[in-house]
Coordinates of C-alpha atoms and ligand atoms in Angstrom, one line a residue:
X1 CA -18.2 -110.6 -90.6
X2 CA -14.6 -110.3 -89.6
X3 CA -13.8 -111.7 -86.2
X4 CA -14.1 -108.8 -83.6
X5 CA -14.0 -106.4 -86.6
X6 CA -10.3 -107.3 -87.3
X7 CA -9.1 -107.2 -90.9
X8 CA -5.7 -108.7 -90.0
X9 CA -4.3 -110.2 -86.8
X10 CA -1.0 -111.5 -85.7
X11 CA -1.4 -114.5 -83.4
X12 CA 1.6 -115.5 -81.2
X13 CA 1.8 -119.1 -80.0
X14 CA 4.6 -120.0 -77.6
X15 CA 6.7 -123.1 -77.1
X16 CA 4.6 -124.3 -74.1
X17 CA 1.6 -124.7 -76.3
X18 CA 3.5 -126.3 -79.2
X19 CA 5.6 -128.7 -77.3
X20 CA 4.1 -128.8 -73.8
X21 CA 6.4 -131.6 -72.6
X22 CA 9.5 -130.3 -74.4
X23 CA 9.6 -133.6 -76.2
X24 CA 8.5 -133.0 -79.8
X25 CA 5.3 -131.4 -80.9
X26 CA 1.9 -132.1 -79.6
X27 CA -1.4 -131.2 -81.1
X28 CA -3.0 -131.0 -77.6
X29 CA -3.4 -127.2 -77.7
X30 CA -2.9 -126.6 -81.4
X31 CA -6.2 -128.1 -82.5
X32 CA -8.4 -125.4 -81.1
X33 CA -5.9 -122.7 -82.1
X34 CA -5.8 -124.1 -85.7
X35 CA -9.6 -124.1 -85.8
X36 CA -9.6 -120.5 -84.6
X37 CA -7.2 -119.6 -87.4
X38 CA -9.3 -121.4 -90.0
X39 CA -12.5 -119.7 -88.8
X40 CA -10.9 -116.3 -88.8
X41 CA -9.8 -116.7 -92.4
X42 CA -13.3 -117.9 -93.3
X43 CA -14.8 -114.8 -91.7
X44 CA -12.4 -112.5 -93.6
X45 CA -9.8 -111.9 -90.9
X46 CA -6.3 -112.4 -92.3
X47 CA -3.9 -114.2 -89.9
X48 CA -0.2 -114.1 -89.6
X49 CA 1.0 -116.7 -87.1
X50 CA 4.2 -116.2 -85.0
X51 CA 5.1 -119.6 -83.7
X52 CA 7.8 -120.6 -81.3
X53 CA 8.7 -124.1 -80.5
X54 CA 11.7 -124.9 -82.6
X55 CA 14.1 -125.5 -79.7
X56 CA 11.5 -127.3 -77.6
X57 CA 10.3 -129.5 -80.5
X58 CA 13.8 -130.5 -81.4
X59 CA 15.0 -131.1 -77.9
X60 CA 14.7 -134.8 -77.8
X61 CA 16.7 -135.2 -81.0
X62 CA 20.0 -133.9 -79.5
X63 CA 21.3 -135.7 -76.5
X64 CA 22.4 -133.1 -74.0
X65 CA 21.3 -133.2 -70.5
X66 CA 23.1 -130.3 -68.7
X67 CA 21.4 -127.0 -68.2
X68 CA 21.7 -124.3 -69.3
X69 CA 21.9 -125.6 -72.9
X70 CA 24.9 -124.1 -74.7
X71 CA 24.0 -122.0 -77.8
X72 CA 25.3 -124.6 -80.4
X73 CA 23.1 -127.3 -78.8
X74 CA 20.1 -125.0 -78.8
X75 CA 20.7 -124.1 -82.4
X76 CA 21.0 -127.8 -83.4
X77 CA 17.7 -128.5 -81.6
X78 CA 16.1 -125.5 -83.4
X79 CA 17.3 -126.9 -86.8
X80 CA 15.5 -130.2 -86.0
X81 CA 12.5 -128.7 -84.3
X82 CA 11.7 -125.9 -86.8
X83 CA 10.6 -128.4 -89.5
X84 CA 8.8 -130.5 -86.9
X85 CA 6.9 -127.4 -85.7
X86 CA 6.0 -126.4 -89.3
X87 CA 4.8 -130.0 -90.0
X88 CA 2.8 -130.0 -86.9
X89 CA 0.9 -126.9 -88.0
X90 CA 0.6 -127.9 -91.6
X91 CA -1.2 -131.1 -90.9
X92 CA -4.0 -129.1 -89.2
X93 CA -4.8 -127.0 -92.2
X94 CA -6.2 -127.6 -95.6
X95 CA -4.5 -124.5 -97.0
X96 CA -0.8 -123.7 -97.6
X97 CA 1.5 -122.6 -94.8
X98 CA 4.7 -120.6 -95.5
X99 CA 7.8 -120.5 -93.2
X100 CA 9.4 -117.1 -92.5
X101 CA 12.5 -117.1 -90.4
X102 CA 13.7 -113.7 -89.2
X103 CA 16.5 -112.2 -87.1
X104 CA 16.6 -108.8 -85.5
X105 CA 19.0 -107.7 -88.2
X106 CA 16.4 -108.5 -91.0
X107 CA 13.9 -106.2 -89.3
X108 CA 16.5 -103.4 -88.9
X109 CA 17.8 -103.5 -92.4
X110 CA 15.6 -101.2 -94.6
X111 CA 15.9 -103.3 -97.7
X112 CA 15.2 -106.6 -96.0
X113 CA 12.4 -105.1 -94.1
X114 CA 10.8 -104.1 -97.4
X115 CA 11.3 -107.6 -98.8
X116 CA 9.7 -109.2 -95.8
X117 CA 6.8 -106.8 -96.1
X118 CA 6.3 -107.5 -99.8
X119 CA 6.5 -111.3 -99.2
X120 CA 3.9 -111.1 -96.4
X121 CA 1.6 -109.1 -98.7
X122 CA 2.0 -111.6 -101.5
X123 CA 1.4 -114.6 -99.2
X124 CA -1.7 -113.1 -97.7
X125 CA -3.1 -112.1 -101.1
X126 CA -2.7 -115.8 -102.0
X127 CA -4.5 -117.1 -98.9
X128 CA -1.3 -118.7 -97.6
X129 CA -0.8 -118.7 -93.8
X130 CA 2.6 -117.1 -93.0
X131 CA 4.2 -118.8 -90.0
X132 CA 7.0 -116.7 -88.5
X133 CA 9.7 -117.6 -86.1
X134 CA 13.1 -116.3 -85.1
X135 CA 15.8 -117.9 -87.2
X136 CA 17.2 -119.6 -84.2
X137 CA 19.7 -121.8 -86.0
X138 CA 21.7 -118.9 -87.3
X139 CA 20.9 -115.9 -85.1
X140 CA 23.6 -115.1 -82.6
X141 CA 22.7 -113.5 -79.3
X142 CA 23.5 -110.0 -80.6
X143 CA 21.3 -110.5 -83.6
X144 CA 18.3 -112.0 -81.8
X145 CA 15.1 -110.4 -80.8
X146 CA 15.3 -113.0 -78.2
X147 CA 11.7 -113.7 -77.4
X148 CA 8.8 -114.3 -79.7
X149 CA 6.5 -111.9 -77.9
X150 CA 8.6 -108.9 -79.0
X151 CA 9.1 -110.5 -82.4
X152 CA 5.3 -110.8 -82.8
X153 CA 4.9 -107.1 -81.9
X154 CA 7.4 -106.2 -84.6
X155 CA 5.7 -108.5 -87.1
X156 CA 2.3 -106.9 -86.2
X157 CA 3.7 -103.5 -87.0
X158 CA 5.4 -104.7 -90.2
X159 CA 2.2 -106.5 -91.3
X160 CA -0.1 -103.5 -90.5
X161 CA -2.2 -105.8 -88.3
X162 CA -5.1 -104.3 -86.4
X163 CA -4.7 -106.6 -83.5
X164 CA -2.0 -108.7 -81.8
X165 CA -3.1 -111.7 -79.9
X166 CA -0.5 -113.3 -77.6
X167 CA -1.4 -116.7 -76.2
X168 CA -0.3 -117.4 -72.7
X169 CA -0.9 -120.3 -70.3
X170 CA -3.0 -118.1 -68.0
X171 CA -6.1 -116.1 -68.7
X172 CA -4.3 -112.8 -69.0
X173 CA -2.6 -110.2 -66.8
X174 CA -3.3 -110.6 -63.1
X175 CA -2.9 -108.0 -60.4
X176 CA -0.3 -110.4 -58.9
X177 CA 1.0 -113.9 -59.7
X178 CA -2.2 -116.1 -59.4
X179 CA -0.1 -119.2 -58.8
X180 CA 1.2 -117.7 -55.5
X181 CA -1.3 -115.0 -54.6
X182 CA -4.8 -116.5 -54.1
X183 CA -6.8 -113.3 -54.4
X184 CA -5.0 -112.1 -57.6
X185 CA -7.6 -110.7 -60.0
X186 CA -7.6 -110.7 -63.8
X187 CA -7.2 -107.3 -65.3
X188 CA -9.6 -107.2 -68.3
X189 CA -8.5 -103.9 -69.8
X190 CA -5.3 -101.8 -69.7
X191 CA -5.6 -98.3 -71.1
X192 CA -2.0 -97.3 -70.4
X193 CA 1.1 -99.4 -69.8
X194 CA 2.6 -97.9 -66.6
X195 CA 5.4 -99.2 -64.4
X196 CA 2.6 -100.6 -62.1
X197 CA 1.5 -102.8 -65.0
X198 CA 5.1 -104.1 -65.5
X199 CA 5.2 -104.7 -61.7
X200 CA 2.1 -106.9 -61.9
X201 CA 3.8 -109.0 -64.6
X202 CA 6.6 -110.1 -62.3
X203 CA 9.4 -112.2 -63.8
X204 CA 9.5 -115.0 -66.3
X205 CA 8.3 -118.3 -64.8
X206 CA 8.7 -120.5 -67.7
X207 CA 10.8 -123.7 -68.1
X208 CA 10.0 -124.1 -71.8
X209 CA 9.6 -120.7 -73.4
X210 CA 11.8 -117.7 -73.2
X211 CA 9.3 -115.0 -72.3
X212 CA 7.0 -114.6 -69.4
X213 CA 4.4 -111.9 -68.7
X214 CA 7.2 -109.2 -68.8
X215 CA 8.0 -109.8 -72.5
X216 CA 4.2 -109.9 -73.2
X217 CA 3.8 -106.5 -71.7
X218 CA 6.8 -105.2 -73.6
X219 CA 5.2 -106.5 -76.8
X220 CA 1.9 -104.9 -75.9
X221 CA 3.7 -101.6 -75.2
X222 CA 5.4 -101.7 -78.7
X223 CA 2.2 -102.7 -80.5
X224 CA -0.2 -100.3 -78.8
X225 CA 2.1 -97.4 -79.4
X226 CA 1.9 -98.2 -83.1
X227 CA -1.9 -98.2 -82.9
X228 CA -2.4 -102.0 -82.6
X229 CA -4.8 -103.4 -79.9
X230 CA -3.1 -106.2 -78.0
X231 CA -4.7 -109.1 -76.2
X232 CA -3.1 -111.5 -73.9
X233 CA -5.3 -114.7 -73.9
X234 CA -5.2 -118.2 -72.5
X235 CA -4.1 -120.4 -75.5
X236 CA -4.6 -123.5 -73.5
X237 CA -8.4 -123.1 -73.3
X238 CA -10.6 -123.8 -76.3
X239 CA -13.2 -121.5 -74.7
X240 CA -10.9 -118.5 -75.3
X241 CA -11.2 -119.0 -79.0
X242 CA -15.0 -119.6 -78.9
X243 CA -15.4 -116.3 -77.1
X244 CA -13.3 -114.4 -79.7
X245 CA -15.2 -116.1 -82.6
X246 CA -18.4 -114.9 -80.9
X247 CA -16.9 -111.4 -81.0
X248 CA -16.6 -111.3 -77.2
X249 CA -13.5 -110.0 -75.6
X250 CA -11.6 -112.2 -73.2
X251 CA -8.2 -112.1 -71.6
X252 CA -6.5 -108.7 -71.1
X253 CA -7.0 -106.1 -73.7
X254 CA -4.3 -103.4 -74.0
X255 CA -5.9 -100.5 -75.8
X256 CA -4.1 -99.0 -78.8
X257 CA -2.6 -95.6 -77.9
X258 CA -3.6 -94.0 -81.2
X259 CA -5.1 -94.9 -84.6
X260 CA -2.9 -97.3 -86.5
X261 CA -3.2 -95.5 -89.8
X262 CA -2.2 -92.2 -88.2
X263 CA 0.7 -93.9 -86.4
X264 CA 2.1 -95.2 -89.7
X265 CA 1.5 -91.9 -91.5
X266 CA 3.2 -90.1 -88.7
X267 CA 6.2 -92.4 -88.9
X268 CA 6.3 -92.1 -92.7
X269 CA 6.1 -88.4 -92.7
X270 CA 8.1 -87.4 -89.6
X271 CA 10.5 -90.2 -88.6
X272 CA 12.0 -90.9 -92.0
X273 CA 14.4 -88.4 -93.6
X274 CA 13.8 -88.2 -97.4
X275 CA 16.9 -89.1 -99.4
X276 CA 15.6 -88.0 -102.8
X277 CA 12.7 -86.9 -104.9
X278 CA 10.6 -88.6 -107.6
X279 CA 9.0 -86.3 -110.1
X280 CA 5.7 -87.7 -111.4
X281 CA 3.4 -86.9 -114.3
X282 CA -0.1 -85.6 -113.9
X283 CA -1.8 -89.0 -114.5
X284 CA 0.2 -90.6 -111.7
X285 CA -0.5 -87.6 -109.4
X286 CA -4.2 -88.0 -110.1
X287 CA -4.0 -91.7 -109.3
X288 CA -2.2 -91.0 -106.0
X289 CA -4.5 -88.2 -104.9
X290 CA -7.9 -89.4 -106.0
X291 CA -7.6 -93.1 -106.1
X292 CA -5.2 -93.8 -103.3
X293 CA -3.1 -95.8 -105.8
X294 CA 0.5 -97.0 -105.5
X295 CA 3.1 -95.1 -107.5
X296 CA 4.1 -97.1 -110.7
X297 CA 7.5 -96.5 -112.4
X298 CA 5.5 -95.6 -115.5
X299 CA 4.4 -92.3 -113.9
X300 CA 7.9 -91.2 -112.9
X301 CA 9.5 -88.6 -115.1
X302 CA 12.7 -87.7 -113.1
X303 CA 14.7 -88.9 -110.1
X304 CA 16.7 -86.6 -107.9
X305 CA 19.2 -87.7 -105.3
X306 CA 21.1 -90.9 -104.5
X307 CA 19.1 -93.4 -102.5
X308 CA 18.8 -97.1 -101.7
X309 CA 15.8 -99.4 -101.8
X310 CA 13.9 -98.9 -98.6
X311 CA 14.8 -95.2 -98.3
X312 CA 12.2 -92.5 -97.9
X313 CA 11.7 -90.2 -100.9
X314 CA 9.5 -87.2 -101.6
X315 CA 7.0 -87.4 -104.5
X316 CA 6.7 -84.1 -106.5
X317 CA 4.6 -82.9 -109.4
X318 CA 6.2 -81.5 -112.5
X319 CA 5.3 -78.0 -111.2
X320 CA 7.4 -78.6 -108.1
X321 CA 4.6 -79.2 -105.6
X322 CA 5.4 -81.9 -103.0
X323 CA 2.5 -84.4 -103.0
X324 CA 3.7 -87.2 -100.8
X325 CA 6.4 -89.1 -99.0
X326 CA 7.0 -92.8 -99.2
X327 CA 9.4 -95.7 -99.1
X328 CA 11.0 -96.5 -102.4
X329 CA 11.0 -100.1 -103.6
X330 CA 14.0 -99.4 -105.8
X331 CA 17.3 -97.6 -105.5
X332 CA 17.8 -94.4 -107.5
X333 CA 20.0 -96.1 -110.2
X334 CA 17.3 -98.7 -110.6
X335 CA 14.5 -96.2 -110.9
X336 CA 16.5 -94.2 -113.5
X337 CA 16.5 -97.3 -115.7
X338 CA 12.8 -98.1 -115.2
X339 CA 11.2 -94.6 -115.0
X340 CA 8.4 -94.1 -117.6
X341 CA 8.3 -97.8 -118.2
X342 CA 5.4 -100.2 -117.9
X343 CA 5.7 -102.5 -114.8
X344 CA 5.7 -105.6 -117.1
X345 CA 9.0 -104.4 -118.6
X346 CA 10.8 -104.1 -115.2
X347 CA 12.2 -107.7 -115.3
X348 CA 13.4 -107.3 -118.9
X349 CA 15.3 -104.1 -118.1
X350 CA 16.7 -104.9 -114.6
X351 CA 16.8 -108.7 -114.9
X352 CA 14.6 -109.0 -111.8
X353 CA 11.3 -107.5 -110.5
X354 CA 10.9 -107.5 -106.7
X355 CA 8.0 -105.1 -107.0
X356 CA 5.6 -103.9 -109.7
X357 CA 5.3 -100.5 -108.0
X358 CA 7.9 -97.9 -107.1
X359 CA 6.1 -97.0 -103.9
X360 CA 3.4 -99.2 -102.4
X361 CA 0.3 -97.2 -101.3
X362 CA 0.7 -98.6 -97.8
X363 CA 4.1 -97.1 -97.6
X364 CA 3.0 -93.6 -98.8
X365 CA 1.6 -90.6 -97.0
X366 CA -0.1 -87.8 -99.0
X367 CA 0.8 -84.4 -97.7
X368 CA -2.8 -83.3 -97.7
X369 CA -3.5 -86.1 -95.1
Ligands
LIG401 N1 12.3 -118.7 -81.2 C1 12.3 -119.6 -80.0 C2 11.8 -121.0 -80.5 O1 11.1 -121.1 -81.4 C3 11.3 -119.2 -78.9 C4 11.5 -117.8 -78.4 C5 10.5 -117.7 -77.3 O2 10.3 -118.6 -76.5 O3 9.9 -116.6 -77.2 O4 12.1 -122.0 -79.8

């Protein structure tokens, strides 16, 4: 049975767990996290890992003592540390790991967003563990998400995860800072993220990582609004992972604010402005409506409008009925070349084939829904 009933999770592990002494990587905390990941996968829960640690793991390779570290020094450290961090994870698994480096710009750009989404789907379908980090070596301050808690929330939304697990170095959210307030109590559940919840989180206290409790709450806020349950857990304790594997809650659970599927459908239907229409034949219409299938180029008979890959389009029957709205994997000029064509022919016609479908079923909302 899937761990805690989750089909797909995003697990965020911060620098303090990867490189606890900021002097290269350590497996001290990673062993129990890696076991958790392996057990999740064995139980049928897909995992996407968001791992920090590039700067911390590469710190001792660049001699620079003054603080704060200038950006070029941090970027050089990240260039060394990113591969160290990946190697550190890879040695703990007997399956393949894949490195995905993102900037905020990649997530904002519709076409790149779609490419990341397709790549993640392909990796997961092939049982590869995606390991995501910010592309620290190239990202400038303006292009950065900045902290991996928020990055993990964005990845959870992109990956359609049903839970986001953020590892911390304490057991979860406390009513006050437990390091300074002795009677601070752990908050096991948060049903709504209010200013009081942010106030409990205080400021960042970390010497190694960028975030603190604040960025974790921001991440929980983003994810729960998109219908994703979010847990802040203690990643330093092996017992945390034993609890989760026994399907018991631990840490602080931030409840999703709505169902994830309806959040995505709402976004697809109401937040995206359609830039064109695809007219489809009856067979394709049947496949969409009765089988929940993706839309293949072979079922498209006409394309109206001028749109880019990643734009929203309406899907219409030959009789003019609007059946659905979805995100196109191809631009209108590309679709004009491959409409009515079998997917295996796409590469011959276009010279490339980033996707066998015109609209993936996960990116499609039927108007009867
Ligand atoms: N991307 C940064 C790194 O890998 C970490 C950002 C953060 O600490 O949240 O070093």
